[in-house]
XYZ file of C-alpha atoms in Angstrom:
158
model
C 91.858 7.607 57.469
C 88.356 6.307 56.318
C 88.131 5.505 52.215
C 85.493 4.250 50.902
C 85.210 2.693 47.439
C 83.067 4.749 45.601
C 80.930 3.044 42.350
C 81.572 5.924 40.271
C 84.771 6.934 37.854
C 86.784 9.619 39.191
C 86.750 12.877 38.067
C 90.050 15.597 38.968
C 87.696 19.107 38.890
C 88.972 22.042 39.084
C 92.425 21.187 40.655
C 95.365 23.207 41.142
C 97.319 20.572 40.264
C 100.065 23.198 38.897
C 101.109 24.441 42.225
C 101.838 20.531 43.370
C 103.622 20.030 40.254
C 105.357 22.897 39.176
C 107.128 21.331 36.297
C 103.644 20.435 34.213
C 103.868 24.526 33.588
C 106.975 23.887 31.288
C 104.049 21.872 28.999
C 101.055 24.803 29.449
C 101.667 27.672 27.564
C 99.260 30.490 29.491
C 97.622 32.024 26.766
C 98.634 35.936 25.603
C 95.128 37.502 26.270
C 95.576 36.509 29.886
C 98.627 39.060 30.136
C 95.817 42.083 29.500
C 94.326 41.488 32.624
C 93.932 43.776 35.721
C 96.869 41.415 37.395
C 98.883 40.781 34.472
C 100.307 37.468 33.344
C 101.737 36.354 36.950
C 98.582 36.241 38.319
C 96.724 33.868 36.379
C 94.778 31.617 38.488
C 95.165 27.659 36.698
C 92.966 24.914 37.375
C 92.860 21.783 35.441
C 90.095 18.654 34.702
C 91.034 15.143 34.292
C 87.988 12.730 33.796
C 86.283 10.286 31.797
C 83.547 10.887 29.274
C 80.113 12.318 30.629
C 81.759 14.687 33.498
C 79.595 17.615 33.526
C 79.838 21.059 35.652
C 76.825 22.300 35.931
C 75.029 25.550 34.671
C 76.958 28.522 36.616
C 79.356 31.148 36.187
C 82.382 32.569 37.510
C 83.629 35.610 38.810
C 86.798 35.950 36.721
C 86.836 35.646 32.952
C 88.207 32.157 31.695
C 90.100 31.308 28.547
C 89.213 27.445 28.840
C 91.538 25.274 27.190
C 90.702 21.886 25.777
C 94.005 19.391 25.614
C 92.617 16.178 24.911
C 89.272 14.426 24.429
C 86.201 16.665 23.312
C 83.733 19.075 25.344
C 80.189 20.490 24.970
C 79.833 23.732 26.299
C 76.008 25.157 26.418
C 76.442 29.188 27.196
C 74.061 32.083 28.421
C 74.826 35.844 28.813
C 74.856 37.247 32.296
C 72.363 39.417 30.891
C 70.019 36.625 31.153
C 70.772 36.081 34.346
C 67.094 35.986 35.584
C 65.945 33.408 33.079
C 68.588 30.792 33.827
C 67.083 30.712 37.555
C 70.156 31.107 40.046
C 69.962 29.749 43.381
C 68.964 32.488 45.991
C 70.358 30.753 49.288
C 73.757 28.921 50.503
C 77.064 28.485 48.968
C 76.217 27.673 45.434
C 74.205 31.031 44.597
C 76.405 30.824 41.518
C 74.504 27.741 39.864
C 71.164 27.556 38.318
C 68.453 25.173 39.593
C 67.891 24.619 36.025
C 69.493 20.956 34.482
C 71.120 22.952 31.346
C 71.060 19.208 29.708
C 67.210 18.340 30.207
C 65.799 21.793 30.890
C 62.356 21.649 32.660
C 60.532 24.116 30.659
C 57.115 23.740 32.654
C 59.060 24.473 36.024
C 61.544 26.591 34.572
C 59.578 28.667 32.133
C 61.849 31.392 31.092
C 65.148 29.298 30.677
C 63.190 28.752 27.440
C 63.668 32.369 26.452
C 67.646 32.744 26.994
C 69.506 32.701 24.387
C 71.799 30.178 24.285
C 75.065 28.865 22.582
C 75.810 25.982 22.029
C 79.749 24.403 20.923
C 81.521 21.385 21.337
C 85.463 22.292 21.539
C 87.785 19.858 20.239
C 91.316 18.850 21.903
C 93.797 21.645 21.082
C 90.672 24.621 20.890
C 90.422 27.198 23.387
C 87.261 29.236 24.441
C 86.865 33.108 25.792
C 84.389 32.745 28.617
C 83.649 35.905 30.126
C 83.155 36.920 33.848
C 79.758 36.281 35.002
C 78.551 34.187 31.916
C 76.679 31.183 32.919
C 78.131 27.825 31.139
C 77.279 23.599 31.155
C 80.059 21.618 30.532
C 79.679 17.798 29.450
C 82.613 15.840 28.571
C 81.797 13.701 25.476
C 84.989 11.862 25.659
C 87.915 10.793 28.409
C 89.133 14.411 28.740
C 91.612 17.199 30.063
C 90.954 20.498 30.010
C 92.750 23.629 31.600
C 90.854 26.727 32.976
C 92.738 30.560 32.826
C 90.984 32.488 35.180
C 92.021 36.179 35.005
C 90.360 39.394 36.317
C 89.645 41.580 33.330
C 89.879 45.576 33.250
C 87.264 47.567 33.756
């Protein structure tokens, strides 16, 4: 085994930490929405994020809805309909066709003119907050603080 010692802080994204350690469940409490979903409560998919201030995920969106849960430390979240999906500027080729080209932080306006016509939201949640996020919406996420944060992903009804 080759590791290297990287110059960066380390960052736990999206990690089903949960299945390796059962037990943390007893101290998550899967919120009631996610039992109205197409697969009901036992089918919750649970991801969590452990890092230090000034993580960030990138603009993109994902194909199940998400009740994102902030535990400690504080997030900004910058969101876009998936009705503006066109003006956020998607990538069109490889694995990643999810994520816009455009840095949701320091948007380009000159290269990327119409990200300046989405509408966005912007919200910082605090530690104990939760946030609907729903399928296909395009989010930024920017941890202002040391953090921990717990994604729901459930397939809504149609």
């Amino acid at each position: 085994m080759n590791l290297q010692n990287s110059d960066g802080p380390g960052y736990l994204a999206q990690h089903r930490l949960f299945d390796q350690i059962p037990e943390l469940l007893n101290d998550i409490i899967i919120p009631d929405y996610c039992a109205f979903g197409e697969d009901g409560i036992d089918n919750v998919d649970m991801n969590i994020w452990i890092g230090p201030s000034e993580t960030v995920s990138p603009l993109h969106f994902d194909p199940k809805s998400n009740i994102f849960c902030q535990v400690v430390g504080r997030k900004f979240l910058r969101i876009v309909s998936a009705a503006e999906t066109e003006n956020v500027y998607p990538r069109k080729d490889g694995v990643l066709t999810n994520t816009s080209q455009v840095d949701a932080r320091n948007p380009d306006i000159a290269k990327f003119p119409r990200f300046g016509e989405a509408h966005v939201f912007d919200c910082t949640l605090y530690a104990g907050e939760c946030l609907f996020i729903p399928a296909g919406f395009w989010h930024y996420v920017l941890a202002l603080d040391p953090s921990i944060s717990v994604s729901c992903w459930f397939t809504t009804k149609s």
